[in-house]
Amino acid sequence: MRIYLPATWPMLERMVSTGTFEPLGGTAFALTPKLRESYVAGDDEELEYAAMSEAARASLRLLSVEIGLGETSTPVRRVVVAADTDDVTLRPDLDDGAVRVTGAIGMEKIAAVHVDLPEAEHAVGEAAGAIDKADLGDLDAEFLVGEAEDHDLAWYAPSEVAFLVQLG
């Protein structure tokens, strides 16, 4: 099963240095039966994109915490790590596509990494500051989140991630 793990730049740096990805709280997103049921139409590729988008929104929540803690030395970009594993548990108590993974994900299971380009940093920073209000229904905050979500995430092969981190 392809899973999408929300992350931040420091988490990506740790993955490069340790060779494993540690999912925060074990939370990931995937094309689950519940996610499939929540869409009237759409092929697997479109539904996988929906799961990845949920992980990108969760990345905004992680960035919000980092920014709140004063983390200013790393790029303000959404990061989603895609991995292939069948070691997941469905999470019907959370979003339709939420799953739980146990333990670290080794580099051999990483399929790709999706990261915002530098030109998205301003919009992503604004969205990270507004994500909590957006979650509570504030329309202005939702607009800011939408501005960040208008930026497509770039795709990187696992072999390119170390170079990406080095470039910052």
Short mmCIF file of N, CA and C in Angstrom, two decimals:
data_model
loop_
_atom_site.label_atom_id
_atom_site.label_comp_id
_atom_site.label_asym_id
_atom_site.label_seq_id
_atom_site.Cartn_x
_atom_site.Cartn_y
_atom_site.Cartn_z
N MET A 1 0.84 -1.17 0.00
CA MET A 1 0.00 0.00 0.00
C MET A 1 0.89 1.24 0.00
N ARG A 2 0.56 2.18 -0.85
CA ARG A 2 1.29 3.45 -0.88
C ARG A 2 0.73 4.34 0.23
N ILE A 3 1.62 4.81 1.09
CA ILE A 3 1.21 5.72 2.16
C ILE A 3 1.92 7.05 1.98
N TYR A 4 1.30 8.10 2.51
CA TYR A 4 1.84 9.45 2.42
C TYR A 4 2.03 9.98 3.84
N LEU A 5 3.28 10.27 4.17
CA LEU A 5 3.65 10.67 5.52
C LEU A 5 3.92 12.17 5.58
N PRO A 6 3.18 12.90 6.40
CA PRO A 6 3.45 14.33 6.52
C PRO A 6 4.79 14.55 7.22
N ALA A 7 5.51 15.57 6.77
CA ALA A 7 6.84 15.82 7.33
C ALA A 7 7.17 17.30 7.23
N THR A 8 8.33 17.63 7.76
CA THR A 8 8.89 18.98 7.66
C THR A 8 10.33 18.84 7.22
N TRP A 9 10.95 19.96 6.92
CA TRP A 9 12.34 19.93 6.47
C TRP A 9 13.27 19.27 7.48
N PRO A 10 13.19 19.61 8.79
CA PRO A 10 14.07 18.92 9.75
C PRO A 10 13.85 17.40 9.78
N MET A 11 12.63 16.96 9.59
CA MET A 11 12.36 15.52 9.54
C MET A 11 13.03 14.90 8.31
N LEU A 12 13.02 15.64 7.20
CA LEU A 12 13.67 15.17 5.98
C LEU A 12 15.19 15.09 6.19
N GLU A 13 15.75 16.08 6.86
CA GLU A 13 17.18 16.06 7.17
C GLU A 13 17.54 14.85 8.03
N ARG A 14 16.69 14.53 9.04
CA ARG A 14 16.94 13.36 9.88
C ARG A 14 16.87 12.08 9.05
N MET A 15 15.92 12.02 8.11
CA MET A 15 15.79 10.83 7.27
C MET A 15 17.08 10.62 6.47
N VAL A 16 17.63 11.69 5.94
CA VAL A 16 18.86 11.58 5.17
C VAL A 16 20.02 11.13 6.06
N SER A 17 20.11 11.67 7.26
CA SER A 17 21.24 11.33 8.12
C SER A 17 21.12 9.93 8.75
N THR A 18 19.89 9.46 9.01
CA THR A 18 19.74 8.16 9.67
C THR A 18 19.40 7.01 8.72
N GLY A 19 18.88 7.35 7.54
CA GLY A 19 18.48 6.31 6.59
C GLY A 19 17.10 5.74 6.88
N THR A 20 16.38 6.34 7.82
CA THR A 20 15.01 5.93 8.12
C THR A 20 14.14 7.16 8.34
N PHE A 21 12.85 6.98 8.11
CA PHE A 21 11.90 8.07 8.38
C PHE A 21 11.08 7.70 9.59
N GLU A 22 11.03 8.59 10.56
CA GLU A 22 10.26 8.39 11.78
C GLU A 22 8.95 9.17 11.66
N PRO A 23 7.83 8.50 11.38
CA PRO A 23 6.56 9.22 11.26
C PRO A 23 6.10 9.73 12.62
N LEU A 24 5.79 11.00 12.69
CA LEU A 24 5.35 11.61 13.94
C LEU A 24 3.99 11.04 14.33
N GLY A 25 3.94 10.41 15.48
CA GLY A 25 2.69 9.82 15.96
C GLY A 25 2.22 8.64 15.13
N GLY A 26 3.04 8.19 14.20
CA GLY A 26 2.65 7.06 13.36
C GLY A 26 1.55 7.38 12.37
N THR A 27 1.27 8.66 12.16
CA THR A 27 0.17 9.03 11.28
C THR A 27 0.61 9.15 9.83
N ALA A 28 -0.19 8.57 8.95
CA ALA A 28 0.04 8.65 7.51
C ALA A 28 -1.33 8.68 6.84
N PHE A 29 -1.32 8.84 5.53
CA PHE A 29 -2.55 8.89 4.75
C PHE A 29 -2.40 7.94 3.57
N ALA A 30 -3.52 7.33 3.17
CA ALA A 30 -3.49 6.35 2.08
C ALA A 30 -4.86 6.27 1.43
N LEU A 31 -4.90 5.57 0.33
CA LEU A 31 -6.17 5.30 -0.35
C LEU A 31 -6.84 4.16 0.40
N THR A 32 -7.62 4.51 1.40
CA THR A 32 -8.32 3.54 2.24
C THR A 32 -9.72 3.28 1.67
N PRO A 33 -10.36 2.21 2.08
CA PRO A 33 -11.74 1.98 1.64
C PRO A 33 -12.67 3.14 2.01
N LYS A 34 -12.47 3.73 3.18
CA LYS A 34 -13.31 4.86 3.60
C LYS A 34 -13.08 6.08 2.71
N LEU A 35 -11.84 6.33 2.31
CA LEU A 35 -11.55 7.43 1.40
C LEU A 35 -12.21 7.19 0.05
N ARG A 36 -12.12 5.95 -0.44
CA ARG A 36 -12.74 5.61 -1.72
C ARG A 36 -14.25 5.84 -1.67
N GLU A 37 -14.88 5.46 -0.55
CA GLU A 37 -16.33 5.64 -0.40
C GLU A 37 -16.74 7.11 -0.34
N SER A 38 -15.85 7.97 0.13
CA SER A 38 -16.20 9.38 0.31
C SER A 38 -16.20 10.16 -1.00
N TYR A 39 -15.70 9.56 -2.07
CA TYR A 39 -15.70 10.20 -3.39
C TYR A 39 -16.71 9.51 -4.30
N VAL A 40 -17.50 10.30 -4.98
CA VAL A 40 -18.50 9.74 -5.89
C VAL A 40 -17.83 9.19 -7.14
N ALA A 41 -16.78 9.87 -7.57
CA ALA A 41 -16.08 9.45 -8.78
C ALA A 41 -14.59 9.66 -8.57
N GLY A 42 -13.81 9.07 -9.42
CA GLY A 42 -12.37 9.25 -9.36
C GLY A 42 -11.66 7.92 -9.46
N ASP A 43 -10.60 7.92 -10.26
CA ASP A 43 -9.82 6.68 -10.38
C ASP A 43 -8.78 6.64 -9.26
N ASP A 44 -8.03 5.55 -9.20
CA ASP A 44 -7.06 5.37 -8.12
C ASP A 44 -6.05 6.51 -8.07
N GLU A 45 -5.61 6.98 -9.24
CA GLU A 45 -4.61 8.06 -9.27
C GLU A 45 -5.17 9.33 -8.62
N GLU A 46 -6.40 9.67 -8.92
CA GLU A 46 -7.02 10.86 -8.33
C GLU A 46 -7.20 10.70 -6.82
N LEU A 47 -7.56 9.51 -6.39
CA LEU A 47 -7.77 9.26 -4.97
C LEU A 47 -6.43 9.21 -4.22
N GLU A 48 -5.39 8.71 -4.85
CA GLU A 48 -4.05 8.75 -4.26
C GLU A 48 -3.63 10.21 -4.08
N TYR A 49 -3.95 11.04 -5.06
CA TYR A 49 -3.62 12.47 -4.97
C TYR A 49 -4.37 13.10 -3.79
N ALA A 50 -5.62 12.69 -3.57
CA ALA A 50 -6.39 13.20 -2.43
C ALA A 50 -5.71 12.82 -1.12
N ALA A 51 -5.22 11.59 -1.02
CA ALA A 51 -4.51 11.15 0.19
C ALA A 51 -3.22 11.95 0.38
N MET A 52 -2.49 12.18 -0.71
CA MET A 52 -1.27 12.96 -0.62
C MET A 52 -1.59 14.40 -0.20
N SER A 53 -2.69 14.94 -0.69
CA SER A 53 -3.09 16.30 -0.32
C SER A 53 -3.41 16.40 1.17
N GLU A 54 -4.01 15.35 1.72
CA GLU A 54 -4.28 15.33 3.16
C GLU A 54 -2.97 15.33 3.94
N ALA A 55 -1.98 14.59 3.45
CA ALA A 55 -0.68 14.57 4.10
C ALA A 55 0.00 15.94 3.99
N ALA A 56 -0.17 16.62 2.86
CA ALA A 56 0.41 17.96 2.69
C ALA A 56 -0.25 18.94 3.66
N ARG A 57 -1.55 18.80 3.89
CA ARG A 57 -2.24 19.67 4.85
C ARG A 57 -1.74 19.35 6.27
N ALA A 58 -1.52 18.08 6.55
CA ALA A 58 -0.97 17.71 7.85
C ALA A 58 0.45 18.26 8.03
N SER A 59 1.20 18.34 6.94
CA SER A 59 2.53 18.95 6.99
C SER A 59 2.43 20.41 7.40
N LEU A 60 1.39 21.10 6.94
CA LEU A 60 1.16 22.49 7.37
C LEU A 60 0.97 22.56 8.89
N ARG A 61 0.25 21.59 9.43
CA ARG A 61 0.04 21.57 10.89
C ARG A 61 1.37 21.37 11.63
N LEU A 62 2.23 20.50 11.09
CA LEU A 62 3.54 20.30 11.70
C LEU A 62 4.39 21.57 11.60
N LEU A 63 4.33 22.23 10.45
CA LEU A 63 5.06 23.49 10.28
C LEU A 63 4.57 24.55 11.26
N SER A 64 3.27 24.57 11.50
CA SER A 64 2.69 25.52 12.44
C SER A 64 3.32 25.37 13.81
N VAL A 65 3.52 24.13 14.23
CA VAL A 65 4.14 23.88 15.53
C VAL A 65 5.60 24.33 15.51
N GLU A 66 6.33 23.98 14.46
CA GLU A 66 7.74 24.37 14.38
C GLU A 66 7.89 25.88 14.41
N ILE A 67 7.05 26.58 13.64
CA ILE A 67 7.12 28.04 13.61
C ILE A 67 6.77 28.59 14.99
N GLY A 68 5.76 28.02 15.63
CA GLY A 68 5.36 28.44 16.98
C GLY A 68 6.46 28.24 18.01
N LEU A 69 7.32 27.26 17.77
CA LEU A 69 8.44 27.00 18.68
C LEU A 69 9.67 27.83 18.33
N GLY A 70 9.55 28.67 17.31
CA GLY A 70 10.64 29.56 16.94
C GLY A 70 11.61 29.00 15.93
N GLU A 71 11.28 27.90 15.27
CA GLU A 71 12.15 27.32 14.23
C GLU A 71 12.12 28.23 13.01
N THR A 72 13.24 28.90 12.75
CA THR A 72 13.30 29.82 11.61
C THR A 72 14.49 29.54 10.70
N SER A 73 15.27 28.54 11.02
CA SER A 73 16.50 28.32 10.26
C SER A 73 16.33 27.34 9.10
N THR A 74 15.15 26.77 8.94
CA THR A 74 14.96 25.79 7.86
C THR A 74 13.90 26.29 6.89
N PRO A 75 13.90 25.77 5.67
CA PRO A 75 12.90 26.19 4.68
C PRO A 75 11.47 25.91 5.16
N VAL A 76 10.60 26.85 4.90
CA VAL A 76 9.18 26.70 5.25
C VAL A 76 8.49 26.10 4.03
N ARG A 77 8.55 24.77 3.96
CA ARG A 77 7.98 24.05 2.82
C ARG A 77 7.24 22.82 3.33
N ARG A 78 6.14 22.51 2.65
CA ARG A 78 5.45 21.26 2.97
C ARG A 78 6.30 20.11 2.44
N VAL A 79 6.32 19.04 3.21
CA VAL A 79 7.07 17.85 2.81
C VAL A 79 6.16 16.64 3.01
N VAL A 80 6.09 15.79 1.99
CA VAL A 80 5.33 14.55 2.09
C VAL A 80 6.24 13.42 1.61
N VAL A 81 6.40 12.42 2.45
CA VAL A 81 7.22 11.26 2.10
C VAL A 81 6.27 10.13 1.70
N ALA A 82 6.43 9.63 0.48
CA ALA A 82 5.61 8.52 -0.01
C ALA A 82 6.40 7.23 0.19
N ALA A 83 5.73 6.23 0.75
CA ALA A 83 6.39 4.95 1.01
C ALA A 83 5.43 3.81 0.69
N ASP A 84 5.99 2.65 0.47
CA ASP A 84 5.19 1.46 0.19
C ASP A 84 5.37 0.47 1.33
N THR A 85 4.28 0.19 2.02
CA THR A 85 4.29 -0.78 3.11
C THR A 85 2.88 -1.30 3.34
N ASP A 86 2.79 -2.52 3.78
CA ASP A 86 1.48 -3.09 4.13
C ASP A 86 1.29 -3.12 5.64
N ASP A 87 2.27 -2.63 6.37
CA ASP A 87 2.22 -2.62 7.82
C ASP A 87 1.49 -1.37 8.31
N VAL A 88 0.19 -1.27 8.01
CA VAL A 88 -0.62 -0.13 8.40
C VAL A 88 -1.90 -0.60 9.08
N THR A 89 -2.45 0.27 9.90
CA THR A 89 -3.73 0.03 10.55
C THR A 89 -4.66 1.17 10.18
N LEU A 90 -5.88 0.86 9.78
CA LEU A 90 -6.84 1.91 9.44
C LEU A 90 -7.18 2.72 10.68
N ARG A 91 -7.46 4.00 10.49
CA ARG A 91 -7.81 4.90 11.58
C ARG A 91 -9.18 5.52 11.32
N PRO A 92 -10.26 4.80 11.55
CA PRO A 92 -11.59 5.35 11.27
C PRO A 92 -11.96 6.52 12.18
N ASP A 93 -11.19 6.73 13.26
CA ASP A 93 -11.45 7.84 14.17
C ASP A 93 -10.93 9.17 13.63
N LEU A 94 -10.12 9.13 12.59
CA LEU A 94 -9.56 10.35 12.00
C LEU A 94 -10.14 10.56 10.61
N ASP A 95 -9.42 11.31 9.78
CA ASP A 95 -9.86 11.57 8.41
C ASP A 95 -10.04 10.28 7.63
N ASP A 96 -10.79 10.37 6.52
CA ASP A 96 -11.10 9.19 5.72
C ASP A 96 -9.87 8.43 5.24
N GLY A 97 -8.78 9.13 4.99
CA GLY A 97 -7.59 8.47 4.47
C GLY A 97 -6.51 8.21 5.50
N ALA A 98 -6.82 8.42 6.78
CA ALA A 98 -5.79 8.30 7.81
C ALA A 98 -5.50 6.83 8.14
N VAL A 99 -4.21 6.54 8.28
CA VAL A 99 -3.75 5.22 8.71
C VAL A 99 -2.66 5.42 9.75
N ARG A 100 -2.37 4.35 10.49
CA ARG A 100 -1.28 4.39 11.47
C ARG A 100 -0.21 3.39 11.03
N VAL A 101 1.02 3.84 11.13
CA VAL A 101 2.17 2.95 10.87
C VAL A 101 2.95 2.81 12.17
N THR A 102 3.60 1.68 12.32
CA THR A 102 4.37 1.46 13.54
C THR A 102 5.84 1.46 13.20
N GLY A 103 6.59 2.22 13.95
CA GLY A 103 8.03 2.23 13.78
C GLY A 103 8.51 3.06 12.62
N ALA A 104 9.81 2.98 12.43
CA ALA A 104 10.47 3.75 11.38
C ALA A 104 10.27 3.09 10.02
N ILE A 105 10.32 3.91 8.99
CA ILE A 105 10.22 3.44 7.61
C ILE A 105 11.63 3.51 7.02
N GLY A 106 12.15 2.38 6.59
CA GLY A 106 13.49 2.34 6.01
C GLY A 106 13.51 2.94 4.61
N MET A 107 14.67 3.42 4.21
CA MET A 107 14.83 4.05 2.89
C MET A 107 14.43 3.11 1.75
N GLU A 108 14.57 1.81 1.95
CA GLU A 108 14.19 0.87 0.88
C GLU A 108 12.69 0.89 0.61
N LYS A 109 11.90 1.41 1.53
CA LYS A 109 10.44 1.50 1.34
C LYS A 109 9.99 2.87 0.85
N ILE A 110 10.90 3.83 0.82
CA ILE A 110 10.56 5.18 0.36
C ILE A 110 10.45 5.16 -1.16
N ALA A 111 9.29 5.59 -1.66
CA ALA A 111 9.05 5.61 -3.11
C ALA A 111 9.39 6.96 -3.72
N ALA A 112 9.12 8.03 -2.98
CA ALA A 112 9.36 9.38 -3.47
C ALA A 112 9.21 10.36 -2.31
N VAL A 113 9.70 11.56 -2.54
CA VAL A 113 9.51 12.65 -1.59
C VAL A 113 8.94 13.83 -2.38
N HIS A 114 7.91 14.45 -1.82
CA HIS A 114 7.25 15.60 -2.46
C HIS A 114 7.49 16.82 -1.58
N VAL A 115 8.01 17.90 -2.19
CA VAL A 115 8.39 19.09 -1.43
C VAL A 115 8.00 20.33 -2.21
N ASP A 116 7.58 21.37 -1.47
CA ASP A 116 7.31 22.66 -2.11
C ASP A 116 8.59 23.23 -2.69
N LEU A 117 8.47 23.96 -3.78
CA LEU A 117 9.59 24.70 -4.33
C LEU A 117 9.78 25.99 -3.52
N PRO A 118 10.96 26.61 -3.59
CA PRO A 118 11.22 27.82 -2.79
C PRO A 118 10.19 28.94 -2.99
N GLU A 119 9.66 29.09 -4.19
CA GLU A 119 8.71 30.18 -4.44
C GLU A 119 7.39 30.01 -3.68
N ALA A 120 7.16 28.86 -3.10
CA ALA A 120 5.93 28.63 -2.32
C ALA A 120 6.10 29.00 -0.85
N GLU A 121 7.32 29.30 -0.42
CA GLU A 121 7.59 29.48 1.01
C GLU A 121 6.73 30.56 1.67
N HIS A 122 6.53 31.69 1.01
CA HIS A 122 5.72 32.75 1.63
C HIS A 122 4.28 32.27 1.85
N ALA A 123 3.69 31.69 0.82
CA ALA A 123 2.31 31.20 0.94
C ALA A 123 2.20 30.09 1.98
N VAL A 124 3.19 29.21 2.02
CA VAL A 124 3.18 28.11 2.99
C VAL A 124 3.33 28.65 4.40
N GLY A 125 4.18 29.64 4.60
CA GLY A 125 4.33 30.25 5.91
C GLY A 125 3.05 30.90 6.39
N GLU A 126 2.38 31.60 5.49
CA GLU A 126 1.09 32.22 5.83
C GLU A 126 0.05 31.15 6.18
N ALA A 127 0.04 30.09 5.41
CA ALA A 127 -0.93 29.01 5.64
C ALA A 127 -0.65 28.28 6.95
N ALA A 128 0.62 28.07 7.25
CA ALA A 128 0.97 27.40 8.51
C ALA A 128 0.49 28.23 9.70
N GLY A 129 0.56 29.55 9.57
CA GLY A 129 0.09 30.41 10.65
C GLY A 129 -1.42 30.45 10.77
N ALA A 130 -2.11 30.01 9.72
CA ALA A 130 -3.58 30.10 9.70
C ALA A 130 -4.28 28.75 9.76
N ILE A 131 -3.53 27.65 9.75
CA ILE A 131 -4.15 26.33 9.61
C ILE A 131 -5.12 26.00 10.73
N ASP A 132 -4.81 26.38 11.96
CA ASP A 132 -5.72 26.07 13.06
C ASP A 132 -7.06 26.79 12.89
N LYS A 133 -6.99 28.07 12.51
CA LYS A 133 -8.23 28.82 12.28
C LYS A 133 -9.00 28.24 11.10
N ALA A 134 -8.28 27.81 10.06
CA ALA A 134 -8.94 27.20 8.90
C ALA A 134 -9.66 25.93 9.30
N ASP A 135 -9.02 25.14 10.15
CA ASP A 135 -9.64 23.90 10.62
C ASP A 135 -10.91 24.17 11.41
N LEU A 136 -10.99 25.35 12.01
CA LEU A 136 -12.17 25.72 12.80
C LEU A 136 -13.21 26.50 11.98
N GLY A 137 -12.97 26.61 10.66
CA GLY A 137 -13.97 27.19 9.79
C GLY A 137 -13.79 28.65 9.42
N ASP A 138 -12.69 29.27 9.79
CA ASP A 138 -12.44 30.67 9.43
C ASP A 138 -12.18 30.76 7.92
N LEU A 139 -13.02 31.47 7.21
CA LEU A 139 -12.92 31.53 5.75
C LEU A 139 -11.67 32.26 5.27
N ASP A 140 -11.26 33.32 5.97
CA ASP A 140 -10.04 34.02 5.58
C ASP A 140 -8.82 33.11 5.74
N ALA A 141 -8.80 32.36 6.83
CA ALA A 141 -7.70 31.42 7.05
C ALA A 141 -7.72 30.31 6.00
N GLU A 142 -8.91 29.84 5.67
CA GLU A 142 -9.02 28.80 4.64
C GLU A 142 -8.51 29.31 3.30
N PHE A 143 -8.74 30.59 3.02
CA PHE A 143 -8.21 31.19 1.79
C PHE A 143 -6.69 31.12 1.77
N LEU A 144 -6.05 31.44 2.92
CA LEU A 144 -4.59 31.39 2.99
C LEU A 144 -4.07 29.96 2.79
N VAL A 145 -4.78 29.00 3.38
CA VAL A 145 -4.39 27.60 3.19
C VAL A 145 -4.54 27.22 1.72
N GLY A 146 -5.62 27.68 1.10
CA GLY A 146 -5.83 27.41 -0.32
C GLY A 146 -4.74 28.00 -1.20
N GLU A 147 -4.25 29.17 -0.82
CA GLU A 147 -3.15 29.79 -1.58
C GLU A 147 -1.91 28.88 -1.56
N ALA A 148 -1.62 28.29 -0.41
CA ALA A 148 -0.48 27.37 -0.33
C ALA A 148 -0.76 26.10 -1.13
N GLU A 149 -1.99 25.61 -1.04
CA GLU A 149 -2.34 24.37 -1.74
C GLU A 149 -2.39 24.55 -3.26
N ASP A 150 -2.43 25.80 -3.71
CA ASP A 150 -2.36 26.06 -5.15
C ASP A 150 -0.97 25.75 -5.72
N HIS A 151 0.02 25.68 -4.85
CA HIS A 151 1.38 25.34 -5.28
C HIS A 151 1.52 23.82 -5.32
N ASP A 152 1.94 23.31 -6.46
CA ASP A 152 2.15 21.87 -6.57
C ASP A 152 3.44 21.48 -5.87
N LEU A 153 3.44 20.30 -5.28
CA LEU A 153 4.64 19.77 -4.66
C LEU A 153 5.52 19.15 -5.76
N ALA A 154 6.80 19.41 -5.68
CA ALA A 154 7.75 18.82 -6.62
C ALA A 154 8.04 17.38 -6.19
N TRP A 155 8.33 16.53 -7.16
CA TRP A 155 8.59 15.12 -6.93
C TRP A 155 10.09 14.88 -6.96
N TYR A 156 10.59 14.12 -5.97
CA TYR A 156 12.00 13.75 -5.94
C TYR A 156 12.13 12.25 -5.69
N ALA A 157 13.03 11.63 -6.42
CA ALA A 157 13.33 10.21 -6.20
C ALA A 157 14.11 10.09 -4.90
N PRO A 158 14.03 8.94 -4.23
CA PRO A 158 14.78 8.76 -2.98
C PRO A 158 16.28 9.07 -3.15
N SER A 159 16.84 8.74 -4.30
CA SER A 159 18.26 8.99 -4.52
C SER A 159 18.60 10.47 -4.63
N GLU A 160 17.61 11.33 -4.82
CA GLU A 160 17.84 12.77 -4.97
C GLU A 160 17.68 13.54 -3.66
N VAL A 161 17.15 12.90 -2.64
CA VAL A 161 16.77 13.60 -1.41
C VAL A 161 18.00 14.17 -0.68
N ALA A 162 19.08 13.44 -0.61
CA ALA A 162 20.28 13.94 0.07
C ALA A 162 20.78 15.21 -0.61
N PHE A 163 20.76 15.23 -1.92
CA PHE A 163 21.19 16.40 -2.68
C PHE A 163 20.22 17.56 -2.43
N LEU A 164 18.93 17.28 -2.39
CA LEU A 164 17.91 18.29 -2.11
C LEU A 164 18.15 18.93 -0.75
N VAL A 165 18.39 18.12 0.27
CA VAL A 165 18.62 18.62 1.62
C VAL A 165 19.89 19.47 1.66
N GLN A 166 20.92 19.01 0.96
CA GLN A 166 22.17 19.74 0.94
C GLN A 166 22.00 21.14 0.33
N LEU A 167 21.17 21.24 -0.71
CA LEU A 167 20.93 22.52 -1.35
C LEU A 167 20.07 23.45 -0.49
N GLY A 168 19.22 22.83 0.34
CA GLY A 168 18.34 23.62 1.22
C GLY A 168 17.34 24.30 0.44
#
